[in-house]
Amino acid sequence: MNLKTPFPDPVFARRDAFDKLRGRTRYTVDEACQGHLQAYLLRADVASGEILRLDVSAARKMPGVRAVVTASDAPHRFGIGVADQRLFATGRVRYKGEPLAAIAADTLEQAKAAALAVDVVIRPLPAVFDMAGALASGAPLVHPDWATHEVLLETRGAGRGGNLAWESQVRRGDVDAAFSRPDVTIVESAFRVGRQIHMQLEPRAAIASYADGRLHLIASTQAPWTVKNVTARALGLSPARVRVTAPAVGGGFGAKYGCTIEPYAAALALACGKSVALVPSRAEEMLSCPCRENADILIRSAVTRDGRIAGREAVVLMDCGAYGGEQIYLTTMTAHTLGSSYRLEAVRLVSRAVYTNTAPNGAFRACNGVYNIFALESHTDEICQAIGMDPVEFRRRNVLGDGDLGSTGQVFQGDVLGPMLEKMSQMRSKGATLPSDDGRLYGRATTVGTWFVFVGPSAATVNLNPDGSATLVTAGVEIGQGTMMQSLPQIVAAELGLSPCDVVVHQADTDAAGFDVGVGGGRTTVSLGAAAVAACTEIRQKLLALAARLLQAPASELSLSQGRIDRVGHPGTGMTLASLAQEAMQITGPISGSGAFTRPGVAAMDGCAAGHFLEAVDIPVFAVHDCDVAVDPATGQVEVLRYRVVQDVGRALNPSAIHGQIQGGVVQGLGYALHEEVTLAEDGAFRQAGFGSYRIPLAQDVVPVEIELHEGAPSIGPWGAKGAGEVPILNVGAAIACAVSRAIGVRVQELPLTPPHVLALLQGRKPALQLHHPQDWPARPGTNPPHSTAAVSVAG
Amino acid sequence: MHNAERWADRTTIHLPATAGAAVKLLGELGSEGRLLAGGTWLMRAPMTSGHYIALAGIAELRQIEIGQDRLRIGAGASHAELALALDGLDDLKGLADAAGGAANPAIRRRATVGGNLCTTAFAASDLASALLAAEAEVTLITPAGTLRQELAIYLDWRRTSAAQHHLLQHVEVSRRAGRRLCHARLPLRRAGDYPVAMVSLAAGSDRQGRLADVVVAVGAVESQARRWPALERTLTGQLPCRSAAITCAQANLCQFAGREGPEVPGWYRQQVLPELVARAVAQWAKAGGQE
Amino acid sequence: MIGQLWINGEWCRHDADPAAPLHRVLRENLGLTGSKDVCGEGFCGACLVQLDGAPIAACLVPVALAEGAQIVTIEGLDQDPVAQSLMAAMEAEDAVQCGMCFPGMVMTLTHLLKTCPTTDREKVKRALAGNICRCTGYERIVSAACRAAKDLVAADAQKVVA
Ligand SMILES: Cc1cc2nc3c(=O)[nH]c(=O)nc-3n(C[C@H](O)[C@H](O)[C@H](O)COP(=O)(O)OP(=O)(O)OC[C@H]3O[C@@H](n4cnc5c(N)ncnc54)[C@H](O)[C@@H]3O)c2cc1C
Ligand code: FES
Ligand code: FES
């Protein structure tokens, strides 16, 4: 589509703001607090053990108790890549906090009291809490029965075995040859990051009811169809018997992308026939939160004197916790984050999801990318130091451009990062210089990052109503990002020549809307938008045909705009959409259209990727971040002085909404980079249990982000758009780490850079991070991982 | 009815009108009874069954009296009320900063001075540190009678079994001409979290503008705020400059062993002390126009 | 036991335990779900309500101690002209995302605008030390407060002229 096509109403305010400001919006937690039974989960208090006894008979007799369900009520395994999980620990406990039973009672206090009456005996077993330990030979296995788990997603050449939940690999070119070249400098770096907790203000929440043989779940979810399908699978129901609706969601960021708590409420509702609400307390929400995973990254590069990257190899370990979940899928992403941004002559990557006896991790805004970009950009700065090249110059020379190959051999289109770097230097040069004589240490950095839009299948239906308004029906959820409030009605309006105010957006309901993967991966505007465009195309064709008949004019000479259909160049000569829609009643019946979208599929180079769910990315998204920091050498406190973003948006459908996403995403990234820390106690539980110990940025900790949107990069998205909500967090850890490292003159290998961490670096208290990935260095695809007795290899 | 079951009445909240009545109730209820001031500490965990004796209705406890040479703070005064009352008093700026910088605005409106000083399990009390440096005295009412103690003694005493059933009535600070109190706190973010370390400093000056009669208190570093006598001695007679402050603090740093916690390792609390001393000294100099 | 609260200009009866946190009584017994239950510890500000004119964290107030106080929840702030200006400014700045923090933000900032009409970004940020937003990155909220401050001063000036 021509970029110059005017897109009407680029400033279109959110329709949900008025009620949200006044506390009128009813989130799932608000619906949950009156008129339902309340559910509580009894959780295991050891990280690893054998369940010797679990007797709920006394609990059933406690006052107010209406239902108790346990493993036998939900025996079916589910998962994302591998079906390795059940609703309740069955026979064996794999992490502290794993649910053992669910109880519904008239009040939450009664349900809790009943939980205390459950007779549980668990024999402790040895546990592993860190990935190195889990991969060491002789480590206790989190899933001794791993070989019997069903593999749900087929890929070519994945590795599995023992505590290795999944391994994916990339190999392009001759890396060994590159590293043995005489003219290269070899730079090796190691990085480690901890977990990040979403801390969305509304916890996950679900209300289940059972009527007429069907379950209805009202859920605070990003992915209604996932909730529907996983709940059905876990409970052994046909998915057709589960309906999921999603009211306004009070923040998600990935915490609500999987199906985690809904099946418990569903099982209880099935058991007692009453409606059951499950709302975890903040402490429960944190201990069972599907965090951004902790990761260990080892990366090395062979670089020529003029700064070309002859070879690169890396091993990334991602902690999936006790169950594979998202992390199995996310091993795929290393190829497109750590393996991206730069031109590589030869590359070899190994990405592993590792089981440990800790709470399962999950999805979090720019999954996998955030720490891999931190590692990649810090490594890049270490390269620049080793070969004596200016870091911005190095990036300018090496970033992916038109026709360059990604790690899996996909061909990138368009020069995007190069011009974006240029924009960033211009932005920087306009900024005022900062005072730097107050005894603090100053540093700055520019970093690049590559992310992508996770497109995936979406369906949309649009009804043109007799009053000339349109109703858009999808399973898309408004989680705060604004897509359902802004860009989607804008797109429908633009396609049908309406005002976006006249586009009604139906709240997500799996009974009304077709399949959708869910709100995440920056995909909503693109996938739902494209499906909506397709639906509108059908409507437009119907309208034009009808109008041609009524107005006695060829359809090609008609145009839709401002709620009317007129001859091109003769406004006012035709009729309003409302009257056309009414005419249609007599002639064709009501006008509606349905549309669908799925990823078109971009080719990787044959044989480059093994064990990948996505060998190439359909819509890459690029970002350049730049920041200035000041470090107090006495306290280790880092102050962010300025933060700048140039973001590739394809086309900005609603610049204000995108700016809002960037400010919010950057601040979440600042939390990740500087404040938010999860540490494990000796029993494998998180030591942080609330907003007091898990510190997210407050108003005084942030700065206004200076933003420039980069338009014009190729995109298959509707009106040339790309997803804009995920990527803002991508490079923040990287930018802050590189800037702090320059300020203090010490290598930064770990995040977050809390004041004690920075002071430890300054005082030389922190030994350099040594990562040992046994047998892996250099990473050799095809070598058997520990415990491997079989490599799953399913032709994809 | 559904709601009736929801909160089965388990607790009783008494609302005495005088401090005397409150103490009488304390005596009668024995281990059943507990004082409830602003509730900002007690309410963080669900309040378990039992009797709470609320101090909110006792007007006399809320009074703050500022005299020429004495300040008396009722234990029921909130942090916000204290900060407001002290606004503009240069000699007590450190106390105003402690009251006005702790927690967040909504908490400061409810959290009382008494609650802040009487919570034994709380290591990061801003007021304990500031009032220690101010050499405050507390007045306690027990069923056996009224008791006056130095705050430093009270902080230890409150943890002993003898301390059961007392009500902190008020805190008194003497104001001496030429003395100034300063308070330097270090939260990890700009504000909003518990400080990981704090230093309060009170001192007068001699004719050359050197620090005289120095009192230093340190809070949050160990499980309870305490004075730093060795530093008090070394700082006395020093010019109020950054380098002197840091040198003196460094020399006496070994006297503190930092408390381990999920938020920071113990060594960190100790290592930031010299900087906090320097900040407190800088504030002191600034308040005296000696920048 | 039956308790009585004066909320948004009317008496509301409830039968909650005297030590139940006020925000849960508002939400679970009285259906006033505008104040949110997010941290329960005084850190996030999502539960704020006005008690005798100033915002406090309802999660830390035993309901019995709120008896006899004038309680205004976000639902009742709708008629307050300062809050209205502020909310209009929030819309104009496109500040709202998921919305969970906003009832508390409006509580804090309405009070700030009343007690400190000549506010600036720094003061607004300081006032927000107990209001957490996980979505927006705060700056637009700050801009909205400053915009509302200007609007209110301008409106006052007009009143004086008229
Ligand atoms: C979000 C948050 C942040 C905080 N940040 C800080 C901070 O930065 N710095 C800081 O110093 N504090 C901080 N605090 C702690 C806060 O100051 C205390 O919670 C508060 O001072 C306790 O006072 P209260 O009146 O609410 O006490 P309550 O919760 O009512 O009582 C606390 C304890 O003191 C006892 N008690 C109360 N009054 C008396 C009395 N007169 N005589 C005898 N015993 C009594 C009670 O029995 C109870 O054991 C923070 C608290 C919160 C919730
Ligand atoms: S819920 Fe009350 S402050 Fe967070
Ligand atoms: S808008 Fe979501 S928490 Fe503030």
Short mmCIF file of N, CA, C and O in Angstrom, two decimals, chain A residues 667-734:
data_model
loop_
_atom_site.label_atom_id
_atom_site.label_comp_id
_atom_site.label_asym_id
_atom_site.label_seq_id
_atom_site.Cartn_x
_atom_site.Cartn_y
_atom_site.Cartn_z
N VAL A 667 10.26 2.29 30.43
CA VAL A 667 10.29 2.34 31.89
C VAL A 667 10.29 0.91 32.48
O VAL A 667 10.99 0.63 33.45
N GLN A 668 9.53 0.03 31.87
CA GLN A 668 9.58 -1.37 32.33
C GLN A 668 10.98 -1.94 32.12
O GLN A 668 11.48 -2.71 32.95
N GLY A 669 11.61 -1.52 31.04
CA GLY A 669 12.99 -1.95 30.78
C GLY A 669 13.95 -1.36 31.80
O GLY A 669 14.91 -2.01 32.21
N LEU A 670 13.69 -0.12 32.21
CA LEU A 670 14.55 0.48 33.24
C LEU A 670 14.44 -0.31 34.54
O LEU A 670 15.42 -0.50 35.25
N GLY A 671 13.24 -0.78 34.82
CA GLY A 671 13.07 -1.63 35.99
C GLY A 671 13.93 -2.87 35.87
O GLY A 671 14.65 -3.25 36.81
N TYR A 672 13.87 -3.50 34.72
CA TYR A 672 14.65 -4.72 34.47
C TYR A 672 16.14 -4.44 34.58
O TYR A 672 16.90 -5.23 35.13
N ALA A 673 16.54 -3.30 34.04
CA ALA A 673 17.97 -2.98 33.99
C ALA A 673 18.51 -2.56 35.35
O ALA A 673 19.67 -2.84 35.67
N LEU A 674 17.69 -1.90 36.15
CA LEU A 674 18.25 -1.24 37.34
C LEU A 674 17.68 -1.70 38.68
O LEU A 674 18.38 -1.61 39.69
N HIS A 675 16.43 -2.11 38.72
CA HIS A 675 15.81 -2.30 40.04
C HIS A 675 15.28 -3.70 40.31
O HIS A 675 15.34 -4.17 41.43
N GLU A 676 14.68 -4.32 39.30
CA GLU A 676 13.84 -5.50 39.56
C GLU A 676 14.70 -6.75 39.66
O GLU A 676 15.33 -7.17 38.71
N GLU A 677 14.68 -7.34 40.85
CA GLU A 677 15.57 -8.45 41.09
C GLU A 677 14.79 -9.58 41.75
O GLU A 677 14.03 -9.37 42.69
N VAL A 678 14.98 -10.78 41.23
CA VAL A 678 14.41 -11.97 41.86
C VAL A 678 15.58 -12.83 42.31
O VAL A 678 16.47 -13.15 41.52
N THR A 679 15.60 -13.16 43.58
CA THR A 679 16.63 -14.07 44.06
C THR A 679 15.95 -15.26 44.72
O THR A 679 14.83 -15.14 45.22
N LEU A 680 16.62 -16.38 44.69
CA LEU A 680 16.02 -17.59 45.24
C LEU A 680 16.54 -17.85 46.64
O LEU A 680 17.74 -17.71 46.91
N ALA A 681 15.64 -18.25 47.51
CA ALA A 681 16.05 -18.69 48.84
C ALA A 681 16.57 -20.13 48.73
O ALA A 681 16.51 -20.75 47.66
N GLU A 682 17.05 -20.65 49.83
CA GLU A 682 17.63 -21.99 49.79
C GLU A 682 16.63 -23.07 49.38
O GLU A 682 17.01 -24.11 48.85
N ASP A 683 15.34 -22.79 49.62
CA ASP A 683 14.35 -23.80 49.24
C ASP A 683 13.79 -23.57 47.84
O ASP A 683 12.80 -24.18 47.45
N GLY A 684 14.45 -22.69 47.09
CA GLY A 684 14.03 -22.49 45.70
C GLY A 684 12.90 -21.51 45.52
O GLY A 684 12.46 -21.26 44.40
N ALA A 685 12.38 -20.94 46.62
CA ALA A 685 11.29 -19.96 46.50
C ALA A 685 11.89 -18.57 46.29
O ALA A 685 13.03 -18.32 46.66
N PHE A 686 11.09 -17.66 45.74
CA PHE A 686 11.57 -16.29 45.55
C PHE A 686 11.69 -15.61 46.91
O PHE A 686 10.83 -15.78 47.77
N ARG A 687 12.72 -14.82 47.05
CA ARG A 687 12.85 -14.05 48.29
C ARG A 687 12.02 -12.77 48.23
O ARG A 687 11.79 -12.14 49.24
N GLN A 688 11.58 -12.38 47.04
CA GLN A 688 10.79 -11.16 46.91
C GLN A 688 9.32 -11.53 46.90
O GLN A 688 8.91 -12.41 46.14
N ALA A 689 8.54 -10.85 47.74
CA ALA A 689 7.16 -11.30 47.89
C ALA A 689 6.13 -10.17 47.77
O ALA A 689 4.97 -10.37 48.05
N GLY A 690 6.53 -9.00 47.36
CA GLY A 690 5.54 -7.93 47.26
C GLY A 690 6.16 -6.72 46.59
O GLY A 690 7.32 -6.74 46.16
N PHE A 691 5.39 -5.65 46.52
CA PHE A 691 5.89 -4.42 45.90
C PHE A 691 6.95 -3.75 46.75
O PHE A 691 7.61 -2.82 46.31
N GLY A 692 7.10 -4.21 48.01
CA GLY A 692 8.13 -3.64 48.86
C GLY A 692 9.50 -4.17 48.52
O GLY A 692 10.46 -3.41 48.41
N SER A 693 9.61 -5.46 48.31
CA SER A 693 10.93 -6.03 48.03
C SER A 693 11.20 -6.16 46.54
O SER A 693 12.36 -6.22 46.12
N TYR A 694 10.15 -6.22 45.74
CA TYR A 694 10.36 -6.23 44.28
C TYR A 694 10.06 -4.82 43.80
O TYR A 694 8.91 -4.40 43.72
N ARG A 695 11.11 -4.10 43.53
CA ARG A 695 10.96 -2.67 43.31
C ARG A 695 10.81 -2.34 41.83
O ARG A 695 11.75 -2.52 41.06
N ILE A 696 9.65 -1.84 41.44
CA ILE A 696 9.50 -1.40 40.06
C ILE A 696 9.61 0.12 40.03
O ILE A 696 9.44 0.77 41.06
N PRO A 697 9.96 0.69 38.89
CA PRO A 697 10.21 2.13 38.87
C PRO A 697 8.99 2.94 39.30
O PRO A 697 7.85 2.60 38.97
N LEU A 698 9.25 4.00 40.04
CA LEU A 698 8.21 4.94 40.44
C LEU A 698 8.41 6.22 39.63
O LEU A 698 9.40 6.37 38.91
N ALA A 699 7.47 7.14 39.81
CA ALA A 699 7.48 8.35 38.97
C ALA A 699 8.82 9.08 39.03
O ALA A 699 9.32 9.59 38.02
N GLN A 700 9.43 9.12 40.21
CA GLN A 700 10.68 9.88 40.33
C GLN A 700 11.87 9.18 39.69
O GLN A 700 12.94 9.76 39.56
N ASP A 701 11.71 7.93 39.33
CA ASP A 701 12.83 7.18 38.76
C ASP A 701 12.86 7.24 37.23
O ASP A 701 13.70 6.59 36.62
N VAL A 702 11.93 7.96 36.64
CA VAL A 702 11.85 7.90 35.18
C VAL A 702 12.09 9.26 34.54
O VAL A 702 12.01 10.30 35.20
N VAL A 703 12.39 9.22 33.27
CA VAL A 703 12.56 10.46 32.50
C VAL A 703 11.65 10.36 31.28
O VAL A 703 11.29 9.27 30.86
N PRO A 704 11.29 11.52 30.73
CA PRO A 704 10.51 11.47 29.49
C PRO A 704 11.40 10.94 28.36
O PRO A 704 12.51 11.45 28.16
N VAL A 705 10.95 9.94 27.68
CA VAL A 705 11.74 9.36 26.60
C VAL A 705 11.59 10.24 25.36
O VAL A 705 10.48 10.63 24.99
N GLU A 706 12.73 10.55 24.74
CA GLU A 706 12.67 11.31 23.48
C GLU A 706 12.50 10.29 22.36
O GLU A 706 13.25 9.33 22.29
N ILE A 707 11.51 10.52 21.52
CA ILE A 707 11.09 9.47 20.59
C ILE A 707 11.08 9.95 19.16
O ILE A 707 10.60 11.05 18.86
N GLU A 708 11.60 9.12 18.27
CA GLU A 708 11.37 9.36 16.86
C GLU A 708 10.89 8.06 16.24
O GLU A 708 11.50 7.01 16.43
N LEU A 709 9.77 8.14 15.52
CA LEU A 709 9.24 6.95 14.87
C LEU A 709 9.82 6.87 13.46
O LEU A 709 9.80 7.84 12.71
N HIS A 710 10.35 5.70 13.14
CA HIS A 710 10.93 5.51 11.81
C HIS A 710 9.89 4.84 10.92
O HIS A 710 9.50 3.70 11.17
N GLU A 711 9.44 5.56 9.91
CA GLU A 711 8.41 4.99 9.03
C GLU A 711 9.02 4.60 7.70
O GLU A 711 10.07 5.11 7.30
N GLY A 712 8.33 3.69 7.02
CA GLY A 712 8.72 3.36 5.66
C GLY A 712 9.42 2.02 5.47
O GLY A 712 9.63 1.58 4.35
N ALA A 713 9.78 1.36 6.56
CA ALA A 713 10.38 0.03 6.40
C ALA A 713 9.31 -0.93 5.89
O ALA A 713 8.14 -0.78 6.21
N PRO A 714 9.73 -1.90 5.04
CA PRO A 714 8.73 -2.79 4.47
C PRO A 714 7.98 -3.58 5.54
O PRO A 714 8.57 -4.02 6.52
N SER A 715 6.67 -3.71 5.36
CA SER A 715 5.88 -4.53 6.28
C SER A 715 4.66 -5.05 5.56
O SER A 715 4.03 -4.32 4.79
N ILE A 716 4.30 -6.29 5.85
CA ILE A 716 3.08 -6.84 5.27
C ILE A 716 1.86 -6.50 6.12
O ILE A 716 0.76 -6.92 5.83
N GLY A 717 2.07 -5.75 7.18
CA GLY A 717 0.97 -5.40 8.08
C GLY A 717 -0.03 -4.48 7.41
O GLY A 717 0.26 -3.86 6.37
N PRO A 718 -1.22 -4.35 7.99
CA PRO A 718 -2.24 -3.49 7.40
C PRO A 718 -1.76 -2.04 7.35
O PRO A 718 -1.20 -1.55 8.33
N TRP A 719 -1.94 -1.40 6.25
CA TRP A 719 -1.49 -0.03 6.03
C TRP A 719 0.00 0.12 6.29
O TRP A 719 0.49 1.20 6.64
N GLY A 720 0.74 -0.98 6.17
CA GLY A 720 2.20 -0.92 6.36
C GLY A 720 2.62 -0.88 7.81
O GLY A 720 3.78 -0.63 8.13
N ALA A 721 1.69 -1.16 8.74
CA ALA A 721 2.01 -1.05 10.17
C ALA A 721 2.82 -2.25 10.65
O ALA A 721 2.84 -3.31 10.04
N LYS A 722 3.52 -2.05 11.75
CA LYS A 722 4.17 -3.12 12.48
C LYS A 722 3.68 -3.05 13.92
O LYS A 722 3.16 -2.03 14.34
N GLY A 723 3.90 -4.10 14.66
CA GLY A 723 3.56 -4.05 16.08
C GLY A 723 4.49 -3.09 16.79
O GLY A 723 5.69 -3.04 16.51
N ALA A 724 3.95 -2.30 17.72
CA ALA A 724 4.79 -1.30 18.37
C ALA A 724 4.83 -1.44 19.89
O ALA A 724 5.55 -0.72 20.55
N GLY A 725 4.09 -2.36 20.44
CA GLY A 725 3.95 -2.42 21.89
C GLY A 725 5.02 -3.24 22.59
O GLY A 725 5.32 -3.00 23.76
N GLU A 726 5.57 -4.23 21.91
CA GLU A 726 6.53 -5.11 22.57
C GLU A 726 7.94 -4.54 22.53
O GLU A 726 8.69 -4.62 23.50
N VAL A 727 8.29 -4.03 21.37
CA VAL A 727 9.69 -3.73 21.10
C VAL A 727 10.28 -2.63 22.00
O VAL A 727 11.49 -2.63 22.24
N PRO A 728 9.47 -1.71 22.56
CA PRO A 728 10.13 -0.64 23.34
C PRO A 728 10.98 -1.13 24.50
O PRO A 728 11.90 -0.45 24.92
N ILE A 729 10.71 -2.31 25.02
CA ILE A 729 11.49 -2.79 26.16
C ILE A 729 12.77 -3.49 25.70
O ILE A 729 13.67 -3.75 26.50
N LEU A 730 12.85 -3.76 24.40
CA LEU A 730 13.89 -4.67 23.90
C LEU A 730 15.32 -4.28 24.26
O LEU A 730 16.06 -5.08 24.80
N ASN A 731 15.71 -3.04 23.94
CA ASN A 731 17.13 -2.68 24.11
C ASN A 731 17.44 -1.99 25.42
O ASN A 731 18.54 -1.47 25.57
N VAL A 732 16.50 -1.89 26.31
CA VAL A 732 16.75 -1.03 27.46
C VAL A 732 17.86 -1.60 28.36
O VAL A 732 18.78 -0.89 28.75
N GLY A 733 17.76 -2.89 28.66
CA GLY A 733 18.82 -3.50 29.46
C GLY A 733 20.17 -3.30 28.81
O GLY A 733 21.17 -2.98 29.47
N ALA A 734 20.20 -3.46 27.50
CA ALA A 734 21.45 -3.30 26.75
C ALA A 734 21.98 -1.88 26.86
O ALA A 734 23.16 -1.65 27.17
#
